PDB file of C-alpha atoms in Angstrom:
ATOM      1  CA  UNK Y   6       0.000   0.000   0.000  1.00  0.00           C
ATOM      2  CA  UNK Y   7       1.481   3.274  -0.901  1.00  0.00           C
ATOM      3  CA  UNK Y   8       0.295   7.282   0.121  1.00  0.00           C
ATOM      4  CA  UNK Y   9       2.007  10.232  -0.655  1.00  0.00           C
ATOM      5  CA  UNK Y  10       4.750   9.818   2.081  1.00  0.00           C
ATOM      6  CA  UNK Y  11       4.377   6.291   3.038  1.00  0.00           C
ATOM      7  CA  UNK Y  12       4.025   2.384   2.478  1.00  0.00           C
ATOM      8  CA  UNK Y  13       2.782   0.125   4.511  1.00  0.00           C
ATOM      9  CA  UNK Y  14       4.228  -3.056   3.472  1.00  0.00           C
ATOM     10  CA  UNK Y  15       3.908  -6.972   5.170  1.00  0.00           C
ATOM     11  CA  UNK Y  16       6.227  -7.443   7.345  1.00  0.00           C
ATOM     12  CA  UNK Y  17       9.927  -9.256   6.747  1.00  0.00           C
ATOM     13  CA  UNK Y  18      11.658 -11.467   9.754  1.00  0.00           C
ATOM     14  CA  UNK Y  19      14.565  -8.341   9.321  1.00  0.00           C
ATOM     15  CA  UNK Y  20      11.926  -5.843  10.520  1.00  0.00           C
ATOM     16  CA  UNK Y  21      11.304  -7.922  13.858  1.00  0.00           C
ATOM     17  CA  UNK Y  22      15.290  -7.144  15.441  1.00  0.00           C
ATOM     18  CA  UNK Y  23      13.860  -3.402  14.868  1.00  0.00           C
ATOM     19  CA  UNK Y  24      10.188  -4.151  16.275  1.00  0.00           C
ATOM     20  CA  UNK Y  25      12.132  -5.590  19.309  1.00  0.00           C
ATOM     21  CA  UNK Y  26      14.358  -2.192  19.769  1.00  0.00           C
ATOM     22  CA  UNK Y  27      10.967  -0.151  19.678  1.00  0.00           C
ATOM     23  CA  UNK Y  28       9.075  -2.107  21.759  1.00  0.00           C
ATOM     24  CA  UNK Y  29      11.753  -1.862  24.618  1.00  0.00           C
ATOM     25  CA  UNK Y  30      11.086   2.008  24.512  1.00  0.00           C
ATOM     26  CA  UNK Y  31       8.741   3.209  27.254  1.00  0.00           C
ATOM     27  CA  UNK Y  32       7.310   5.709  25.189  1.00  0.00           C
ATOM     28  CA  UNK Y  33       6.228   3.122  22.460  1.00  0.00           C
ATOM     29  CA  UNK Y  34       4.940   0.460  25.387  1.00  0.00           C
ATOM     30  CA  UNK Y  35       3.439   2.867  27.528  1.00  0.00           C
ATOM     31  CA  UNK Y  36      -0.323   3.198  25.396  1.00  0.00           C
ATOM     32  CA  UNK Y  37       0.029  -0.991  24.802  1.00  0.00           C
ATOM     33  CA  UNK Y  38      -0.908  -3.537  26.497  1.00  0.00           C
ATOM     34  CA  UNK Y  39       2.103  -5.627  25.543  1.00  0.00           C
ATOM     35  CA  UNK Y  40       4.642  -6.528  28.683  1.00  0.00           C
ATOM     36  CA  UNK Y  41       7.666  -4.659  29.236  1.00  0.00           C
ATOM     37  CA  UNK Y  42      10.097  -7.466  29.201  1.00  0.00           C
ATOM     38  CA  UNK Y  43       9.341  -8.310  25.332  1.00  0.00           C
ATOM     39  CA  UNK Y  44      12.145  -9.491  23.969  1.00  0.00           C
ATOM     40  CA  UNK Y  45      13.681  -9.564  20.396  1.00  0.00           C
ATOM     41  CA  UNK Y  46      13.019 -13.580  21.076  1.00  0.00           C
ATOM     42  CA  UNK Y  47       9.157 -13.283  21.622  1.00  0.00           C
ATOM     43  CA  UNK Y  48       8.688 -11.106  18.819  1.00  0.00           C
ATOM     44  CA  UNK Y  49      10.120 -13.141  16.351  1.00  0.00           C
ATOM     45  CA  UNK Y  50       7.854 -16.403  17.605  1.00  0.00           C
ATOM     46  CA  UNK Y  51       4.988 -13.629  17.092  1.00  0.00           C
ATOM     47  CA  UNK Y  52       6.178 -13.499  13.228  1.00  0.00           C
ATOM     48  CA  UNK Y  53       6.792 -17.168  12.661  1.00  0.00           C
ATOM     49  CA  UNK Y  54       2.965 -17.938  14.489  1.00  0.00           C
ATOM     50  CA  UNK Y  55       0.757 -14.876  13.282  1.00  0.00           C
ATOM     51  CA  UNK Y  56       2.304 -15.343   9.426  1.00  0.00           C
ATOM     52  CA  UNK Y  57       0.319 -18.334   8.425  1.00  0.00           C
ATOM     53  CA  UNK Y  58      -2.738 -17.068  11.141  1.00  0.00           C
ATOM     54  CA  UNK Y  59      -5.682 -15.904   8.238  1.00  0.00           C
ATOM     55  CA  UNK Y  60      -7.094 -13.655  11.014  1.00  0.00           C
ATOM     56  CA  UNK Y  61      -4.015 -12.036  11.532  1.00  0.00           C
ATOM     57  CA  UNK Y  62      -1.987  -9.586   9.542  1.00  0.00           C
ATOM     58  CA  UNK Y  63       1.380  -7.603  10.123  1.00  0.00           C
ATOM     59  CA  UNK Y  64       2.172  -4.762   8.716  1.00  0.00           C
ATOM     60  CA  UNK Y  65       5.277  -2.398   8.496  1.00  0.00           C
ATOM     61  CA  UNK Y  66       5.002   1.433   8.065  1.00  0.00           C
ATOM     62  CA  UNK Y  67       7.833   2.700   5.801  1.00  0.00           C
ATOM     63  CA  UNK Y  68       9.078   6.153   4.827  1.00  0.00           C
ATOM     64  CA  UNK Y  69       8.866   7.023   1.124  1.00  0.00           C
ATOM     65  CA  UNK Y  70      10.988   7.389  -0.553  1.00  0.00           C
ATOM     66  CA  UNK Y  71      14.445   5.715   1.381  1.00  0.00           C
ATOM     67  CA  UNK Y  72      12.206   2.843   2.912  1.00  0.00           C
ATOM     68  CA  UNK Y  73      13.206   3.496   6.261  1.00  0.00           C
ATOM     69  CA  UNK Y  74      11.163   1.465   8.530  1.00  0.00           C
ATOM     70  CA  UNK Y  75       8.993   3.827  11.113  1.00  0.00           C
ATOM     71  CA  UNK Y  76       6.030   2.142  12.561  1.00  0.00           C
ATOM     72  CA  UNK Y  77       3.580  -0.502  12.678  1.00  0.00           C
ATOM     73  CA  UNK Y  78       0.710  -1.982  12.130  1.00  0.00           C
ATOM     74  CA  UNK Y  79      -1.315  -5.505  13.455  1.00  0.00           C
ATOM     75  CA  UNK Y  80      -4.210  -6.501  12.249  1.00  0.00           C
ATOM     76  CA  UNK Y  81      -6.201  -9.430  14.125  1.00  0.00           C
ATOM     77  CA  UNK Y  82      -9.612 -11.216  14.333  1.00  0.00           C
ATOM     78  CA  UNK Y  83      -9.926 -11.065  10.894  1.00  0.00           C
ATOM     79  CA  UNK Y  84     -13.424 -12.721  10.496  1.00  0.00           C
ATOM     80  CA  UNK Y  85     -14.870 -13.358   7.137  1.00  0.00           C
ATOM     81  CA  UNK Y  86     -17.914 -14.443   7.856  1.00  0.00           C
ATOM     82  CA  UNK Y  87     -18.770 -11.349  10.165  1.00  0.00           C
ATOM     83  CA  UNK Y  88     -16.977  -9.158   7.889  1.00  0.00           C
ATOM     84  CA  UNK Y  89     -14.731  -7.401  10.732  1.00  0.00           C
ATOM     85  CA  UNK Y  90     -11.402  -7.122  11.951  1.00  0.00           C
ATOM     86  CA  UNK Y  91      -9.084  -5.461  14.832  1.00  0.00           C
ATOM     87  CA  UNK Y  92      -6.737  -2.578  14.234  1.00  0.00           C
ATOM     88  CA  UNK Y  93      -4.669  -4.103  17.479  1.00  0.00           C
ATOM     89  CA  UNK Y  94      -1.501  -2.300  17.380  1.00  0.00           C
ATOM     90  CA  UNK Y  95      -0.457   0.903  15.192  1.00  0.00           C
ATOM     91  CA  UNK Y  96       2.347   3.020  16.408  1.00  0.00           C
ATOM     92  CA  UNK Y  97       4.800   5.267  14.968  1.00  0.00           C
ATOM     93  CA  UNK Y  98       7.978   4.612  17.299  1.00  0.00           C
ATOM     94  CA  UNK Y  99      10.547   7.032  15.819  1.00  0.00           C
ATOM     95  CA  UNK Y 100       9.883  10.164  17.758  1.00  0.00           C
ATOM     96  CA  UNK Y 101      11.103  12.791  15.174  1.00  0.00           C
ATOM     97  CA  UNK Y 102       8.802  11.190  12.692  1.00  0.00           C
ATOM     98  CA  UNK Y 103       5.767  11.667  15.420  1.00  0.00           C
ATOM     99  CA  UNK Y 104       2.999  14.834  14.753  1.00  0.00           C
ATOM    100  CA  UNK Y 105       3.702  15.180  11.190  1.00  0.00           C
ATOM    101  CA  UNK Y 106       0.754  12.843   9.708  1.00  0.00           C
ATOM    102  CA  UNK Y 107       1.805   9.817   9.447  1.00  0.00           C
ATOM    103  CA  UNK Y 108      -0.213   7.890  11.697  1.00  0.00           C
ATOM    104  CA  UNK Y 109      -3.401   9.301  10.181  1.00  0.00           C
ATOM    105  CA  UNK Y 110      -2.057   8.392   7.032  1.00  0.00           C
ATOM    106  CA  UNK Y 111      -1.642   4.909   7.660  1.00  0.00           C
ATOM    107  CA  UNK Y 112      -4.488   4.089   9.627  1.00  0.00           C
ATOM    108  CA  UNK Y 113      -6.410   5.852   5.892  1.00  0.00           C
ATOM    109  CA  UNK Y 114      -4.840   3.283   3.728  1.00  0.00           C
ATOM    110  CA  UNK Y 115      -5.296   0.361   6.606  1.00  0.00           C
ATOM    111  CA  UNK Y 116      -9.217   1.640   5.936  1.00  0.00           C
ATOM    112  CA  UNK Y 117      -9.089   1.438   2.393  1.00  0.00           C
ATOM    113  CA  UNK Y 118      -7.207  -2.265   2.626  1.00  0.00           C
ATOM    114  CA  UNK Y 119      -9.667  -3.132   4.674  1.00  0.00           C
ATOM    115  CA  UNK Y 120     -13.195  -2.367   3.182  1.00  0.00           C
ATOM    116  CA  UNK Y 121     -12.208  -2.076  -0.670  1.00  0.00           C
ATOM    117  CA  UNK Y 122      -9.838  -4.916  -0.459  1.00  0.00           C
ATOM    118  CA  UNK Y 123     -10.974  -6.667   2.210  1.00  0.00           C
ATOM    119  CA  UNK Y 124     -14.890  -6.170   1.765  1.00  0.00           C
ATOM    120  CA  UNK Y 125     -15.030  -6.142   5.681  1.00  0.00           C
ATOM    121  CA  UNK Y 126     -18.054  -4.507   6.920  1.00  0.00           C
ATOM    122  CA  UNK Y 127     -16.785  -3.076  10.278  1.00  0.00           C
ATOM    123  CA  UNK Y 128     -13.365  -2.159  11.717  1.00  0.00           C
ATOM    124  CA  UNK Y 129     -12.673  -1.782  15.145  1.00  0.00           C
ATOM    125  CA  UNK Y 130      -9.809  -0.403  17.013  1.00  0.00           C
ATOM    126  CA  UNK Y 131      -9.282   0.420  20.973  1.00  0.00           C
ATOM    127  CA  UNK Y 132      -7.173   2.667  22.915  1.00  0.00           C
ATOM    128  CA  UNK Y 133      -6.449   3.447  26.666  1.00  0.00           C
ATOM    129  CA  UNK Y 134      -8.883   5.349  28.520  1.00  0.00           C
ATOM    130  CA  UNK Y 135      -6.146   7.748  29.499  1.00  0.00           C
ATOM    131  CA  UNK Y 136      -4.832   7.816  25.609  1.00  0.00           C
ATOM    132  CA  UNK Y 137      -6.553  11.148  24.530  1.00  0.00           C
ATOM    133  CA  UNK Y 138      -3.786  11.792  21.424  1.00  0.00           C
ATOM    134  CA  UNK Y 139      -5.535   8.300  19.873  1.00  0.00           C
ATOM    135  CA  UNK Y 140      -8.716   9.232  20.830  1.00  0.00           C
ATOM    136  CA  UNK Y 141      -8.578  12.587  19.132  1.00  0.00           C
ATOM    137  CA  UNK Y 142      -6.857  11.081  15.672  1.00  0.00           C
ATOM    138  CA  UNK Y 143      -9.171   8.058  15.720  1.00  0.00           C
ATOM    139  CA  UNK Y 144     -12.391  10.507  15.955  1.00  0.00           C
ATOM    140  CA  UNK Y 145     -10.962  12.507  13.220  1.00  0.00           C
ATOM    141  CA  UNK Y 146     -10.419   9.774  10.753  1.00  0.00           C
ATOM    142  CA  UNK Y 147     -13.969   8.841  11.427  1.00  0.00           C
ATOM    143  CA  UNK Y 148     -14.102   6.387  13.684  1.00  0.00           C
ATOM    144  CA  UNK Y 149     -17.141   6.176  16.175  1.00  0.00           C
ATOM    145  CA  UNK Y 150     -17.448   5.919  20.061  1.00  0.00           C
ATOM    146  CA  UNK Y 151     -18.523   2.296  21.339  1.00  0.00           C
ATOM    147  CA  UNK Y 152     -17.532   2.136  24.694  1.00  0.00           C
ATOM    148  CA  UNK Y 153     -15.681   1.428  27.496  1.00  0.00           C
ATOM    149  CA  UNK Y 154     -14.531  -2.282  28.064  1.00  0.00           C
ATOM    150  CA  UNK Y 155     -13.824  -2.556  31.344  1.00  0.00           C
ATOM    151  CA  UNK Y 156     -10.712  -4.764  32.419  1.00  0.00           C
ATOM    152  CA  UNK Y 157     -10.127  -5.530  28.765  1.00  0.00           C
ATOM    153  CA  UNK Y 158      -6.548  -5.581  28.605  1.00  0.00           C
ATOM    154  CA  UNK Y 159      -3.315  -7.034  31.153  1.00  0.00           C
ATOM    155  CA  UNK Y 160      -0.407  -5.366  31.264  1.00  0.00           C
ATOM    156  CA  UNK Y 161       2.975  -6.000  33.715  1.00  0.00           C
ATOM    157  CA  UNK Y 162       0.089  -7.785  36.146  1.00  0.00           C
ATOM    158  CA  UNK Y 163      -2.202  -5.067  36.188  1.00  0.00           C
ATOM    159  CA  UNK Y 164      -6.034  -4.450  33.942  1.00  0.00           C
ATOM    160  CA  UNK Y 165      -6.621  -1.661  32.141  1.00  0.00           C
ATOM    161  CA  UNK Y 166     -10.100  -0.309  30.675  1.00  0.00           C
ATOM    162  CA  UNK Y 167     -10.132   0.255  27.229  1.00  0.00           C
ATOM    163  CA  UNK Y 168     -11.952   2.315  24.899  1.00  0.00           C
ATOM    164  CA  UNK Y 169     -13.754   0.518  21.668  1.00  0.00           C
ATOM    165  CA  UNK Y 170     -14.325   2.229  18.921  1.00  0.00           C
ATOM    166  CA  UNK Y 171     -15.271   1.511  15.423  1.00  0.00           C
ATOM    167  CA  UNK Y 172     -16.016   2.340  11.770  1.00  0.00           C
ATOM    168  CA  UNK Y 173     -18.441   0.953   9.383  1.00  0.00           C
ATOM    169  CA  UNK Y 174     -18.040   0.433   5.854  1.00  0.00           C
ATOM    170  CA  UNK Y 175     -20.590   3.167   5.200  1.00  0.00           C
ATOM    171  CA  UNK Y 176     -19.218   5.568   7.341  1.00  0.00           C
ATOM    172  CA  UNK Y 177     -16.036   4.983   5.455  1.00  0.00           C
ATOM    173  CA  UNK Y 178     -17.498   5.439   1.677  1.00  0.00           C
ATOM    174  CA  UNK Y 179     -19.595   8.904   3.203  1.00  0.00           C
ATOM    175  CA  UNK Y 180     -16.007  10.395   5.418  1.00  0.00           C
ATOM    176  CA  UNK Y 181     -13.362   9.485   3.848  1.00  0.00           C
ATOM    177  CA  UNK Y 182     -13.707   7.441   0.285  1.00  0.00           C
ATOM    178  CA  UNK Y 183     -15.661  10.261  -1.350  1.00  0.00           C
ATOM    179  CA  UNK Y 184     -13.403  12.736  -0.635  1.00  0.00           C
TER     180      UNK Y 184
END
């Protein structure tokens, strides 16, 4: 997938030694529900197990036009007979390539992957209750107000509410397809 300043390509087994170094920054772990002790080790079984996995997709967020690896993206419960799936995990970890758009730009072509590729009816994603930045991008790009699941995620021993919210395929052709 390709936007003006980005692609978002699957992921390689190269990208997960760089995965490992971003997920061992606090800032990156701190709005995740992933442990802090992930290891280079534990991502890489995440590769080899979620590659063949049909309702799961990884995705790498890459700077046009040098390729530079910046981000990324997971994709889970990919259900074809419901038509849905989960925007788990998106993250841009390099800080000096934070606030300039490209998180809103990759989460728009995840969209259009996802309900004119895809044909999924509904996408969902979820953030911290205390994550306002994702809240405020998410509502931007279009994405609707479900809820609050209560004790939905673990982290380091400890739940965490989460916030659910989704978009629908028509909301997506009426926001952001037309334009």
């Amino acid at each position: 997938m390709e936007s003006k300043n980005l692609i978002v390509r699957e992921t390689a087994f190269d990208d997960c030694a760089v995965f490992a170094e971003w997920e061992n920054s606090e800032d990156v772990r701190e709005f995740f529900t992933m442990e802090d002790d992930r290891d280079y080790q534990e991502i890489v079984t995440e590769f080899i197990l979620y590659g063949p996995d049909p309702e799961k997709k990884l995705f790498t967020i890459t700077l046009k036009p040098s390729g530079k690896p910046i981000g990324r993206i997971y994709l889970s419960r990919i259900n074809r007979a419901d038509d849905s799936l989960d925007l788990t995990r998106i993250y841009i970890a390099d800080p000096e390539n934070r606030n300039k758009g490209y998180g809103e730009e990759a989460i728009r072509m995840i969209l259009e992957y996802a309900f004119i590729n895809l044909h999924m009816e509904r996408v969902t994603i979820d953030h911290f209750v205390k994550n306002e930045i994702a809240r405020h991008l998410y509502h931007k790009i279009g994405f609707q107000d479900e809820g609050t699941m209560r004790h939905a995620g673990k982290k380091n021993g400890k739940y965490y509410d989460l916030c659910l919210m989704s978009m629908l395929r028509a909301e997506y052709y009426d926001k952001i397809h037309s334009k």
